[in-house]
Amino acid sequence: MKTNTLFLGREMDSPVGSLTLLASPNGLAGVYFEDRYEEEWVAGESAFLDQAEKELGEYFSGQREVFEVALDPVGTDFQRAVWKALENIPFGEVVSYLAIAEAIDNPKAVRAVGLANGANPISIIVPCHRVIGANGKLTGYGGGLDRKRHLLVHEKAGVLC
């Protein structure tokens, strides 16, 4: 994500490595795996950061399946539509890129959906890890396939991991 916005942020430890959490004045703007966010951010207090850290902790401890923190991702209208569709994938389930393209009423945009999925700035909470190939196998993931596999196993998703 390249923006001119300087976000409030903090780092937190997780079972999939260090996460960088970012917040705007309107909501959570990012959850990045270590070394995946290269812009500057300012350490500070934010109710959105507090809530995201709490909810992610609950998710990793098996006590949360649905996130409630307000989101404020930066992206194009198309990307935001894809990310909104990702939010509708239930915990423990997986879908194909085609299913997401169909969910946004653009079934020919499978490749564009893949690019938008890869540009998702709010990993885990906006569950881009729940999108797999049409053949039912794991496909690329910005955080790496090992992390994707870990998240899907954590959710007990019925996929060939």
Short mmCIF file of C-alpha atoms in Angstrom, two decimals:
data_model
loop_
_atom_site.label_atom_id
_atom_site.label_comp_id
_atom_site.label_asym_id
_atom_site.label_seq_id
_atom_site.Cartn_x
_atom_site.Cartn_y
_atom_site.Cartn_z
CA MET A 1 0.00 0.00 0.00
CA LYS A 2 1.50 3.32 -1.03
CA THR A 3 -0.22 6.30 0.54
CA ASN A 4 0.66 9.74 1.76
CA THR A 5 -1.01 8.92 5.07
CA LEU A 6 1.09 8.42 8.16
CA PHE A 7 -0.67 5.75 10.21
CA LEU A 8 -0.56 5.05 13.91
CA GLY A 9 0.87 1.60 14.40
CA ARG A 10 2.23 -1.07 16.66
CA GLU A 11 3.73 -4.51 16.38
CA MET A 12 2.39 -7.63 18.01
CA ASP A 13 3.65 -11.19 18.23
CA SER A 14 1.52 -13.98 16.81
CA PRO A 15 1.86 -17.67 15.97
CA VAL A 16 2.58 -16.64 12.35
CA GLY A 17 5.29 -14.13 13.28
CA SER A 18 5.36 -10.47 14.13
CA LEU A 19 2.43 -8.43 12.81
CA THR A 20 2.38 -4.69 12.14
CA LEU A 21 -1.03 -3.18 12.92
CA LEU A 22 -1.92 0.21 11.43
CA ALA A 23 -4.85 2.51 12.16
CA SER A 24 -6.31 5.63 10.61
CA PRO A 25 -8.66 7.94 12.48
CA ASN A 26 -11.54 5.89 10.99
CA GLY A 27 -10.52 2.29 11.63
CA LEU A 28 -7.95 -0.43 11.22
CA ALA A 29 -6.01 0.25 8.01
CA GLY A 30 -3.54 -2.62 7.97
CA VAL A 31 -2.33 -5.92 9.38
CA TYR A 32 0.98 -6.81 7.79
CA PHE A 33 3.32 -9.74 8.28
CA GLU A 34 6.83 -8.82 9.38
CA ASP A 35 8.86 -7.02 6.73
CA ARG A 36 5.80 -6.60 4.45
CA TYR A 37 5.11 -2.94 5.29
CA GLU A 38 7.88 -0.59 4.26
CA GLU A 39 6.39 2.85 4.83
CA GLU A 40 6.82 4.84 8.02
CA TRP A 41 4.28 4.71 10.80
CA VAL A 42 4.05 6.39 14.18
CA ALA A 43 3.72 4.48 17.44
CA GLY A 44 0.68 5.74 19.26
CA GLU A 45 -2.49 4.93 21.10
CA SER A 46 -5.61 4.01 19.16
CA ALA A 47 -8.79 2.25 20.19
CA PHE A 48 -8.71 0.52 16.78
CA LEU A 49 -5.21 -0.85 17.44
CA ASP A 50 -6.25 -1.98 20.93
CA GLN A 51 -9.33 -3.74 19.59
CA ALA A 52 -7.48 -5.37 16.68
CA GLU A 53 -4.74 -6.68 18.96
CA LYS A 54 -7.32 -8.07 21.39
CA GLU A 55 -9.38 -9.69 18.63
CA LEU A 56 -6.33 -11.19 16.90
CA GLY A 57 -5.20 -12.63 20.24
CA GLU A 58 -8.64 -14.18 20.69
CA TYR A 59 -8.55 -15.54 17.12
CA PHE A 60 -5.19 -17.22 17.64
CA SER A 61 -6.28 -18.67 21.00
CA GLY A 62 -9.38 -20.22 19.38
CA GLN A 63 -11.87 -17.87 21.07
CA ARG A 64 -12.88 -15.75 18.04
CA GLU A 65 -14.10 -16.57 14.55
CA VAL A 66 -15.56 -13.19 13.51
CA PHE A 67 -13.78 -9.85 13.78
CA GLU A 68 -15.64 -6.71 14.81
CA VAL A 69 -13.01 -3.95 14.63
CA ALA A 70 -13.92 -1.11 12.25
CA LEU A 71 -11.92 -1.31 9.01
CA ASP A 72 -10.53 1.49 6.84
CA PRO A 73 -8.47 -0.10 4.06
CA VAL A 74 -6.94 2.14 1.39
CA GLY A 75 -7.56 0.90 -2.16
CA THR A 76 -9.45 1.35 -5.39
CA ASP A 77 -13.21 0.84 -5.58
CA PHE A 78 -12.61 -2.55 -7.23
CA GLN A 79 -10.14 -3.63 -4.55
CA ARG A 80 -12.49 -2.54 -1.78
CA ALA A 81 -15.32 -4.55 -3.38
CA VAL A 82 -13.11 -7.64 -3.44
CA TRP A 83 -11.99 -7.10 0.16
CA LYS A 84 -15.63 -6.67 1.26
CA ALA A 85 -16.46 -9.99 -0.45
CA LEU A 86 -13.55 -11.65 1.38
CA GLU A 87 -15.10 -10.59 4.69
CA ASN A 88 -18.10 -12.79 3.85
CA ILE A 89 -16.07 -16.02 3.69
CA PRO A 90 -16.97 -17.87 6.90
CA PHE A 91 -14.33 -19.04 9.34
CA GLY A 92 -13.11 -22.51 8.42
CA GLU A 93 -14.28 -22.32 4.81
CA VAL A 94 -12.44 -21.66 1.58
CA VAL A 95 -13.58 -20.34 -1.80
CA SER A 96 -12.03 -19.93 -5.23
CA TYR A 97 -11.02 -16.72 -6.95
CA LEU A 98 -13.90 -17.34 -9.37
CA ALA A 99 -16.36 -17.44 -6.48
CA ILE A 100 -15.15 -14.03 -5.33
CA ALA A 101 -15.38 -12.66 -8.89
CA GLU A 102 -18.95 -13.95 -9.07
CA ALA A 103 -19.74 -12.48 -5.63
CA ILE A 104 -18.86 -9.02 -6.94
CA ASP A 105 -20.88 -9.61 -10.14
CA ASN A 106 -17.80 -9.67 -12.35
CA PRO A 107 -17.15 -13.36 -13.20
CA LYS A 108 -14.61 -12.53 -15.91
CA ALA A 109 -12.38 -10.64 -13.47
CA VAL A 110 -10.76 -13.70 -11.88
CA ARG A 111 -7.20 -12.45 -12.47
CA ALA A 112 -8.05 -8.95 -11.23
CA VAL A 113 -9.61 -10.54 -8.15
CA GLY A 114 -6.33 -12.40 -7.58
CA LEU A 115 -4.38 -9.14 -7.78
CA ALA A 116 -6.80 -7.37 -5.42
CA ASN A 117 -6.64 -10.33 -3.05
CA GLY A 118 -2.85 -10.05 -3.05
CA ALA A 119 -3.06 -6.32 -2.31
CA ASN A 120 -5.29 -6.80 0.74
CA PRO A 121 -3.80 -4.56 3.44
CA ILE A 122 -5.64 -6.18 6.36
CA SER A 123 -4.34 -9.75 6.47
CA ILE A 124 -6.09 -12.35 8.60
CA ILE A 125 -8.99 -10.04 9.59
CA VAL A 126 -9.95 -9.65 5.92
CA PRO A 127 -9.40 -13.34 5.22
CA CYS A 128 -7.58 -13.45 1.89
CA HIS A 129 -5.96 -16.68 3.17
CA ARG A 130 -9.34 -18.40 2.64
CA VAL A 131 -9.10 -18.05 -1.16
CA ILE A 132 -7.63 -21.06 -2.94
CA GLY A 133 -7.20 -22.27 -6.49
CA ALA A 134 -10.11 -23.71 -8.47
CA ASN A 135 -8.42 -27.13 -8.15
CA GLY A 136 -8.76 -26.94 -4.35
CA LYS A 137 -5.06 -26.41 -3.74
CA LEU A 138 -3.23 -23.61 -2.02
CA THR A 139 -2.05 -20.83 -4.29
CA GLY A 140 0.15 -17.81 -3.71
CA TYR A 141 -0.14 -15.77 -0.55
CA GLY A 142 1.62 -12.51 0.29
CA GLY A 143 2.57 -13.87 3.70
CA GLY A 144 3.90 -17.10 2.19
CA LEU A 145 2.25 -20.49 1.76
CA ASP A 146 3.47 -21.69 5.17
CA ARG A 147 1.51 -18.91 6.88
CA LYS A 148 -1.52 -19.54 4.69
CA ARG A 149 -1.38 -23.23 5.57
CA HIS A 150 -1.00 -22.40 9.27
CA LEU A 151 -4.06 -20.11 9.22
CA LEU A 152 -6.19 -22.68 7.36
CA VAL A 153 -5.14 -25.50 9.69
CA HIS A 154 -5.88 -23.23 12.65
CA GLU A 155 -9.38 -22.71 11.22
CA LYS A 156 -9.70 -26.43 10.40
CA ALA A 157 -10.59 -25.50 6.84
CA GLY A 158 -11.32 -28.49 4.63
CA VAL A 159 -8.50 -28.00 2.14
CA LEU A 160 -5.52 -29.99 0.99
CA CYS A 161 -2.84 -28.41 3.15
#
